[in-house]
PDB file of C-alpha atoms in Angstrom:
ATOM      1  CA  UNK A   1      -0.369  -0.082  -0.134  1.00  0.00           C
ATOM      2  CA  UNK A   2       2.515   2.669   0.766  1.00  0.00           C
ATOM      3  CA  UNK A   3       4.498   1.885  -2.520  1.00  0.00           C
ATOM      4  CA  UNK A   4       1.276   2.451  -4.477  1.00  0.00           C
ATOM      5  CA  UNK A   5       0.021   5.990  -2.542  1.00  0.00           C
ATOM      6  CA  UNK A   6       3.984   6.416  -3.214  1.00  0.00           C
ATOM      7  CA  UNK A   7       4.183   6.278  -7.011  1.00  0.00           C
ATOM      8  CA  UNK A   8       0.004   8.483  -6.856  1.00  0.00           C
ATOM      9  CA  UNK A   9       2.121  11.143  -5.669  1.00  0.00           C
ATOM     10  CA  UNK A  10       5.218  11.339  -7.639  1.00  0.00           C
ATOM     11  CA  UNK A  11       2.654  10.875 -11.015  1.00  0.00           C
ATOM     12  CA  UNK A  12       0.840  13.534  -9.437  1.00  0.00           C
ATOM     13  CA  UNK A  13       3.724  15.702  -8.631  1.00  0.00           C
ATOM     14  CA  UNK A  14       4.902  14.437 -12.467  1.00  0.00           C
ATOM     15  CA  UNK A  15       1.563  16.436 -14.137  1.00  0.00           C
ATOM     16  CA  UNK A  16       2.367  18.709 -11.607  1.00  0.00           C
ATOM     17  CA  UNK A  17       5.952  19.893 -13.209  1.00  0.00           C
ATOM     18  CA  UNK A  18       4.681  19.393 -16.297  1.00  0.00           C
ATOM     19  CA  UNK A  19       1.617  22.005 -16.575  1.00  0.00           C
ATOM     20  CA  UNK A  20       4.393  24.172 -15.197  1.00  0.00           C
ATOM     21  CA  UNK A  21       6.505  23.765 -17.674  1.00  0.00           C
ATOM     22  CA  UNK A  22       4.165  24.276 -20.429  1.00  0.00           C
ATOM     23  CA  UNK A  23       3.196  27.551 -18.625  1.00  0.00           C
ATOM     24  CA  UNK A  24       6.664  28.604 -18.430  1.00  0.00           C
ATOM     25  CA  UNK A  25       7.463  27.952 -22.136  1.00  0.00           C
ATOM     26  CA  UNK A  26       3.805  29.211 -23.098  1.00  0.00           C
ATOM     27  CA  UNK A  27       4.084  32.229 -21.400  1.00  0.00           C
ATOM     28  CA  UNK A  28       8.034  32.873 -21.913  1.00  0.00           C
ATOM     29  CA  UNK A  29       9.683  30.991 -24.409  1.00  0.00           C
ATOM     30  CA  UNK A  30      11.884  28.486 -24.474  1.00  0.00           C
ATOM     31  CA  UNK A  31      15.511  29.952 -23.787  1.00  0.00           C
ATOM     32  CA  UNK A  32      13.161  32.192 -20.375  1.00  0.00           C
ATOM     33  CA  UNK A  33      11.894  28.395 -19.499  1.00  0.00           C
ATOM     34  CA  UNK A  34      14.996  27.501 -17.407  1.00  0.00           C
ATOM     35  CA  UNK A  35      14.892  24.768 -14.484  1.00  0.00           C
ATOM     36  CA  UNK A  36      14.532  27.455 -11.757  1.00  0.00           C
ATOM     37  CA  UNK A  37      12.491  29.152 -12.665  1.00  0.00           C
ATOM     38  CA  UNK A  38       9.757  26.188 -13.645  1.00  0.00           C
ATOM     39  CA  UNK A  39      10.761  25.412 -10.190  1.00  0.00           C
ATOM     40  CA  UNK A  40       9.827  28.563  -8.565  1.00  0.00           C
ATOM     41  CA  UNK A  41       6.509  27.809 -10.735  1.00  0.00           C
ATOM     42  CA  UNK A  42       5.363  24.724  -9.564  1.00  0.00           C
ATOM     43  CA  UNK A  43       6.263  26.080  -5.868  1.00  0.00           C
ATOM     44  CA  UNK A  44       9.180  23.466  -5.780  1.00  0.00           C
ATOM     45  CA  UNK A  45      13.134  23.041  -5.871  1.00  0.00           C
ATOM     46  CA  UNK A  46      14.787  22.728  -8.921  1.00  0.00           C
ATOM     47  CA  UNK A  47      16.059  19.335  -6.985  1.00  0.00           C
ATOM     48  CA  UNK A  48      12.544  18.685  -7.489  1.00  0.00           C
ATOM     49  CA  UNK A  49      12.666  18.635 -10.690  1.00  0.00           C
ATOM     50  CA  UNK A  50      15.767  16.682 -11.247  1.00  0.00           C
ATOM     51  CA  UNK A  51      14.725  13.799  -9.268  1.00  0.00           C
ATOM     52  CA  UNK A  52      11.597  13.825 -11.279  1.00  0.00           C
ATOM     53  CA  UNK A  53      12.819  14.011 -15.020  1.00  0.00           C
ATOM     54  CA  UNK A  54      16.694  13.902 -14.489  1.00  0.00           C
ATOM     55  CA  UNK A  55      17.133  17.006 -16.144  1.00  0.00           C
ATOM     56  CA  UNK A  56      15.462  19.903 -19.356  1.00  0.00           C
ATOM     57  CA  UNK A  57      15.923  17.749 -21.678  1.00  0.00           C
ATOM     58  CA  UNK A  58      13.623  15.048 -19.841  1.00  0.00           C
ATOM     59  CA  UNK A  59      11.160  17.595 -18.496  1.00  0.00           C
ATOM     60  CA  UNK A  60      11.181  18.993 -22.512  1.00  0.00           C
ATOM     61  CA  UNK A  61      10.120  15.458 -23.702  1.00  0.00           C
ATOM     62  CA  UNK A  62       7.332  14.900 -21.576  1.00  0.00           C
ATOM     63  CA  UNK A  63       6.485  18.093 -22.436  1.00  0.00           C
ATOM     64  CA  UNK A  64       5.653  17.214 -26.072  1.00  0.00           C
ATOM     65  CA  UNK A  65       4.289  13.690 -24.938  1.00  0.00           C
ATOM     66  CA  UNK A  66       1.846  15.251 -22.010  1.00  0.00           C
ATOM     67  CA  UNK A  67       0.958  17.606 -25.130  1.00  0.00           C
ATOM     68  CA  UNK A  68       0.227  15.211 -27.748  1.00  0.00           C
ATOM     69  CA  UNK A  69      -1.723  13.011 -24.897  1.00  0.00           C
ATOM     70  CA  UNK A  70      -4.155  16.030 -24.949  1.00  0.00           C
ATOM     71  CA  UNK A  71      -4.695  15.585 -28.803  1.00  0.00           C
ATOM     72  CA  UNK A  72      -4.958  12.431 -29.035  1.00  0.00           C
ATOM     73  CA  UNK A  73      -7.230  12.599 -26.367  1.00  0.00           C
ATOM     74  CA  UNK A  74      -9.338  15.043 -27.973  1.00  0.00           C
ATOM     75  CA  UNK A  75      -9.031  13.779 -31.621  1.00  0.00           C
ATOM     76  CA  UNK A  76      -8.735  10.298 -31.853  1.00  0.00           C
ATOM     77  CA  UNK A  77     -12.618   9.648 -30.530  1.00  0.00           C
ATOM     78  CA  UNK A  78     -14.243  12.391 -33.034  1.00  0.00           C
ATOM     79  CA  UNK A  79     -12.484  11.188 -35.803  1.00  0.00           C
ATOM     80  CA  UNK A  80     -13.430   7.183 -35.232  1.00  0.00           C
ATOM     81  CA  UNK A  81     -16.869   7.901 -34.500  1.00  0.00           C
ATOM     82  CA  UNK A  82     -17.491   9.228 -38.145  1.00  0.00           C
ATOM     83  CA  UNK A  83     -18.734   6.022 -40.482  1.00  0.00           C
ATOM     84  CA  UNK A  84     -16.957   7.468 -43.570  1.00  0.00           C
ATOM     85  CA  UNK A  85     -13.199   8.632 -44.522  1.00  0.00           C
ATOM     86  CA  UNK A  86     -14.832  11.557 -46.424  1.00  0.00           C
ATOM     87  CA  UNK A  87     -16.022  12.527 -42.672  1.00  0.00           C
ATOM     88  CA  UNK A  88     -12.929  11.288 -40.964  1.00  0.00           C
ATOM     89  CA  UNK A  89     -10.919  13.586 -42.656  1.00  0.00           C
ATOM     90  CA  UNK A  90     -13.047  16.844 -41.914  1.00  0.00           C
ATOM     91  CA  UNK A  91     -13.329  15.417 -38.069  1.00  0.00           C
ATOM     92  CA  UNK A  92      -9.368  15.199 -38.616  1.00  0.00           C
ATOM     93  CA  UNK A  93      -9.178  18.654 -39.448  1.00  0.00           C
ATOM     94  CA  UNK A  94     -11.640  20.809 -37.281  1.00  0.00           C
ATOM     95  CA  UNK A  95     -10.972  18.457 -34.236  1.00  0.00           C
ATOM     96  CA  UNK A  96      -6.976  19.804 -34.934  1.00  0.00           C
ATOM     97  CA  UNK A  97      -8.071  23.410 -34.477  1.00  0.00           C
ATOM     98  CA  UNK A  98     -10.396  22.835 -32.498  1.00  0.00           C
ATOM     99  CA  UNK A  99      -7.818  21.838 -30.368  1.00  0.00           C
ATOM    100  CA  UNK A 100      -5.352  24.898 -30.800  1.00  0.00           C
ATOM    101  CA  UNK A 101      -8.313  27.008 -29.905  1.00  0.00           C
ATOM    102  CA  UNK A 102      -8.945  24.744 -26.810  1.00  0.00           C
ATOM    103  CA  UNK A 103      -5.304  24.471 -25.911  1.00  0.00           C
ATOM    104  CA  UNK A 104      -3.589  27.588 -26.924  1.00  0.00           C
ATOM    105  CA  UNK A 105      -1.050  26.990 -23.240  1.00  0.00           C
ATOM    106  CA  UNK A 106      -0.026  23.390 -24.709  1.00  0.00           C
ATOM    107  CA  UNK A 107      -0.161  23.917 -28.508  1.00  0.00           C
ATOM    108  CA  UNK A 108       2.888  27.642 -27.474  1.00  0.00           C
ATOM    109  CA  UNK A 109       4.718  25.579 -25.820  1.00  0.00           C
ATOM    110  CA  UNK A 110       5.311  23.213 -28.347  1.00  0.00           C
ATOM    111  CA  UNK A 111       5.638  25.470 -30.573  1.00  0.00           C
ATOM    112  CA  UNK A 112       8.438  26.985 -28.820  1.00  0.00           C
ATOM    113  CA  UNK A 113       9.803  23.658 -28.321  1.00  0.00           C
ATOM    114  CA  UNK A 114      10.082  23.091 -31.772  1.00  0.00           C
ATOM    115  CA  UNK A 115      11.596  25.895 -32.899  1.00  0.00           C
ATOM    116  CA  UNK A 116      13.607  26.115 -30.317  1.00  0.00           C
ATOM    117  CA  UNK A 117      15.096  22.864 -29.009  1.00  0.00           C
ATOM    118  CA  UNK A 118      17.061  21.243 -31.687  1.00  0.00           C
ATOM    119  CA  UNK A 119      17.835  17.482 -31.448  1.00  0.00           C
ATOM    120  CA  UNK A 120      21.093  15.821 -29.485  1.00  0.00           C
ATOM    121  CA  UNK A 121      24.311  16.412 -31.715  1.00  0.00           C
ATOM    122  CA  UNK A 122      21.926  17.438 -35.344  1.00  0.00           C
ATOM    123  CA  UNK A 123      19.533  14.245 -34.577  1.00  0.00           C
ATOM    124  CA  UNK A 124      16.640  14.306 -34.535  1.00  0.00           C
ATOM    125  CA  UNK A 125      14.700  16.709 -32.482  1.00  0.00           C
ATOM    126  CA  UNK A 126      12.116  16.431 -29.324  1.00  0.00           C
ATOM    127  CA  UNK A 127       8.843  16.602 -31.325  1.00  0.00           C
ATOM    128  CA  UNK A 128       9.763  14.395 -34.621  1.00  0.00           C
ATOM    129  CA  UNK A 129       8.833  10.883 -33.052  1.00  0.00           C
ATOM    130  CA  UNK A 130       5.334  12.401 -32.949  1.00  0.00           C
ATOM    131  CA  UNK A 131       5.224  14.672 -35.898  1.00  0.00           C
ATOM    132  CA  UNK A 132       5.915  11.055 -38.069  1.00  0.00           C
ATOM    133  CA  UNK A 133       3.547   9.245 -35.586  1.00  0.00           C
ATOM    134  CA  UNK A 134       0.522  12.256 -37.071  1.00  0.00           C
ATOM    135  CA  UNK A 135       1.720  11.968 -40.890  1.00  0.00           C
ATOM    136  CA  UNK A 136       1.482   7.706 -40.410  1.00  0.00           C
ATOM    137  CA  UNK A 137      -1.925   8.379 -38.203  1.00  0.00           C
ATOM    138  CA  UNK A 138      -3.169  10.771 -40.781  1.00  0.00           C
ATOM    139  CA  UNK A 139      -2.342   7.864 -43.596  1.00  0.00           C
ATOM    140  CA  UNK A 140      -4.748   5.414 -42.629  1.00  0.00           C
ATOM    141  CA  UNK A 141      -7.622   8.023 -42.756  1.00  0.00           C
ATOM    142  CA  UNK A 142      -6.514   8.336 -46.153  1.00  0.00           C
ATOM    143  CA  UNK A 143      -5.821   4.028 -46.879  1.00  0.00           C
ATOM    144  CA  UNK A 144      -9.824   4.032 -45.541  1.00  0.00           C
ATOM    145  CA  UNK A 145     -10.576   6.157 -48.121  1.00  0.00           C
ATOM    146  CA  UNK A 146      -9.194   5.247 -50.847  1.00  0.00           C
ATOM    147  CA  UNK A 147     -10.403   1.435 -50.333  1.00  0.00           C
ATOM    148  CA  UNK A 148     -13.980   2.416 -50.052  1.00  0.00           C
ATOM    149  CA  UNK A 149     -13.689   4.222 -52.277  1.00  0.00           C
ATOM    150  CA  UNK A 150     -14.294   7.686 -51.792  1.00  0.00           C
ATOM    151  CA  UNK A 151     -10.718   9.080 -52.247  1.00  0.00           C
ATOM    152  CA  UNK A 152      -8.920   9.012 -55.186  1.00  0.00           C
ATOM    153  CA  UNK A 153      -5.711   7.398 -56.288  1.00  0.00           C
ATOM    154  CA  UNK A 154      -2.589   9.159 -54.902  1.00  0.00           C
ATOM    155  CA  UNK A 155      -0.129   8.885 -52.894  1.00  0.00           C
ATOM    156  CA  UNK A 156      -0.832   8.490 -49.200  1.00  0.00           C
ATOM    157  CA  UNK A 157       2.028   9.622 -47.848  1.00  0.00           C
ATOM    158  CA  UNK A 158       2.354  12.323 -49.792  1.00  0.00           C
ATOM    159  CA  UNK A 159      -0.950  13.548 -49.028  1.00  0.00           C
ATOM    160  CA  UNK A 160      -0.243  12.861 -45.798  1.00  0.00           C
ATOM    161  CA  UNK A 161       2.569  14.917 -45.636  1.00  0.00           C
ATOM    162  CA  UNK A 162       0.598  18.016 -47.593  1.00  0.00           C
ATOM    163  CA  UNK A 163      -2.230  18.054 -44.531  1.00  0.00           C
ATOM    164  CA  UNK A 164      -0.483  18.423 -41.744  1.00  0.00           C
ATOM    165  CA  UNK A 165       1.587  20.804 -43.845  1.00  0.00           C
ATOM    166  CA  UNK A 166      -1.291  23.555 -43.734  1.00  0.00           C
ATOM    167  CA  UNK A 167      -2.860  22.500 -40.248  1.00  0.00           C
ATOM    168  CA  UNK A 168       0.662  23.217 -38.500  1.00  0.00           C
ATOM    169  CA  UNK A 169       1.492  26.076 -40.657  1.00  0.00           C
ATOM    170  CA  UNK A 170      -1.819  27.663 -38.312  1.00  0.00           C
ATOM    171  CA  UNK A 171      -0.490  28.774 -35.056  1.00  0.00           C
ATOM    172  CA  UNK A 172       2.341  30.706 -36.715  1.00  0.00           C
ATOM    173  CA  UNK A 173      -1.584  32.364 -38.130  1.00  0.00           C
ATOM    174  CA  UNK A 174      -2.114  32.781 -34.403  1.00  0.00           C
ATOM    175  CA  UNK A 175       0.539  34.251 -32.752  1.00  0.00           C
ATOM    176  CA  UNK A 176       0.502  36.839 -35.225  1.00  0.00           C
ATOM    177  CA  UNK A 177      -2.719  37.062 -36.624  1.00  0.00           C
ATOM    178  CA  UNK A 178      -4.951  37.752 -33.373  1.00  0.00           C
ATOM    179  CA  UNK A 179      -8.214  37.638 -34.466  1.00  0.00           C
ATOM    180  CA  UNK A 180      -6.898  35.231 -37.198  1.00  0.00           C
ATOM    181  CA  UNK A 181     -11.247  33.217 -37.588  1.00  0.00           C
ATOM    182  CA  UNK A 182     -10.245  29.897 -36.806  1.00  0.00           C
ATOM    183  CA  UNK A 183     -14.136  27.964 -37.677  1.00  0.00           C
ATOM    184  CA  UNK A 184     -13.561  30.090 -41.333  1.00  0.00           C
ATOM    185  CA  UNK A 185      -9.750  28.458 -41.087  1.00  0.00           C
ATOM    186  CA  UNK A 186     -11.646  24.518 -40.481  1.00  0.00           C
ATOM    187  CA  UNK A 187     -14.068  25.279 -43.001  1.00  0.00           C
ATOM    188  CA  UNK A 188     -11.471  26.173 -45.836  1.00  0.00           C
ATOM    189  CA  UNK A 189      -9.278  23.072 -45.016  1.00  0.00           C
ATOM    190  CA  UNK A 190     -12.045  20.937 -45.424  1.00  0.00           C
ATOM    191  CA  UNK A 191     -13.346  22.421 -48.459  1.00  0.00           C
ATOM    192  CA  UNK A 192      -9.527  22.419 -50.425  1.00  0.00           C
ATOM    193  CA  UNK A 193      -8.650  18.809 -49.302  1.00  0.00           C
ATOM    194  CA  UNK A 194     -12.288  17.485 -49.557  1.00  0.00           C
ATOM    195  CA  UNK A 195     -12.284  18.232 -53.126  1.00  0.00           C
ATOM    196  CA  UNK A 196      -8.293  17.287 -52.712  1.00  0.00           C
ATOM    197  CA  UNK A 197      -9.335  13.884 -52.536  1.00  0.00           C
ATOM    198  CA  UNK A 198     -12.181  12.642 -53.747  1.00  0.00           C
ATOM    199  CA  UNK A 199     -12.602  10.531 -56.003  1.00  0.00           C
ATOM    200  CA  UNK A 200     -13.442  12.176 -59.407  1.00  0.00           C
ATOM    201  CA  UNK A 201     -17.847  11.123 -60.816  1.00  0.00           C
TER     202      UNK A 201
END
């Protein structure tokens, strides 16, 4: 029983630290998201962060995983609930932008990480694995549409990269254009990629 309680407490502390790291990244930027600042936000010592995560890189990786989890928990049920691939692609696009609207600080934190944290020794950055998962998950929707006859014949990888490129361009526009109409943007993205993927009658 004590070990179970300790595990629960440690997980709660980890979640608190990740939430504080997201706040600091979103509010102050990657360059100023020091362990000391995150510790102050969490009202703990920097040593406590090191105890739970080892170092800043590991904490940043945990932040990326948490943002990905938030997005997945919100998007996947909506996509899987659709009866057709065409509607699933629509749900994919709309839920992406809904996530950006409803989880602005996690989104900004992720943008800071992607923009400012390179991979070790020139390797892939901490978001590279999640970015690949996003592509392959989208390829599954596109494959569904091709198998069902809803979508035309195209290279799924190329189309998935194109769609992700359009979605991933949105956060920068949100930063530069605070009044950006995400509902209108979602509508245009849905129209654009419905036309781009559908089979001609």
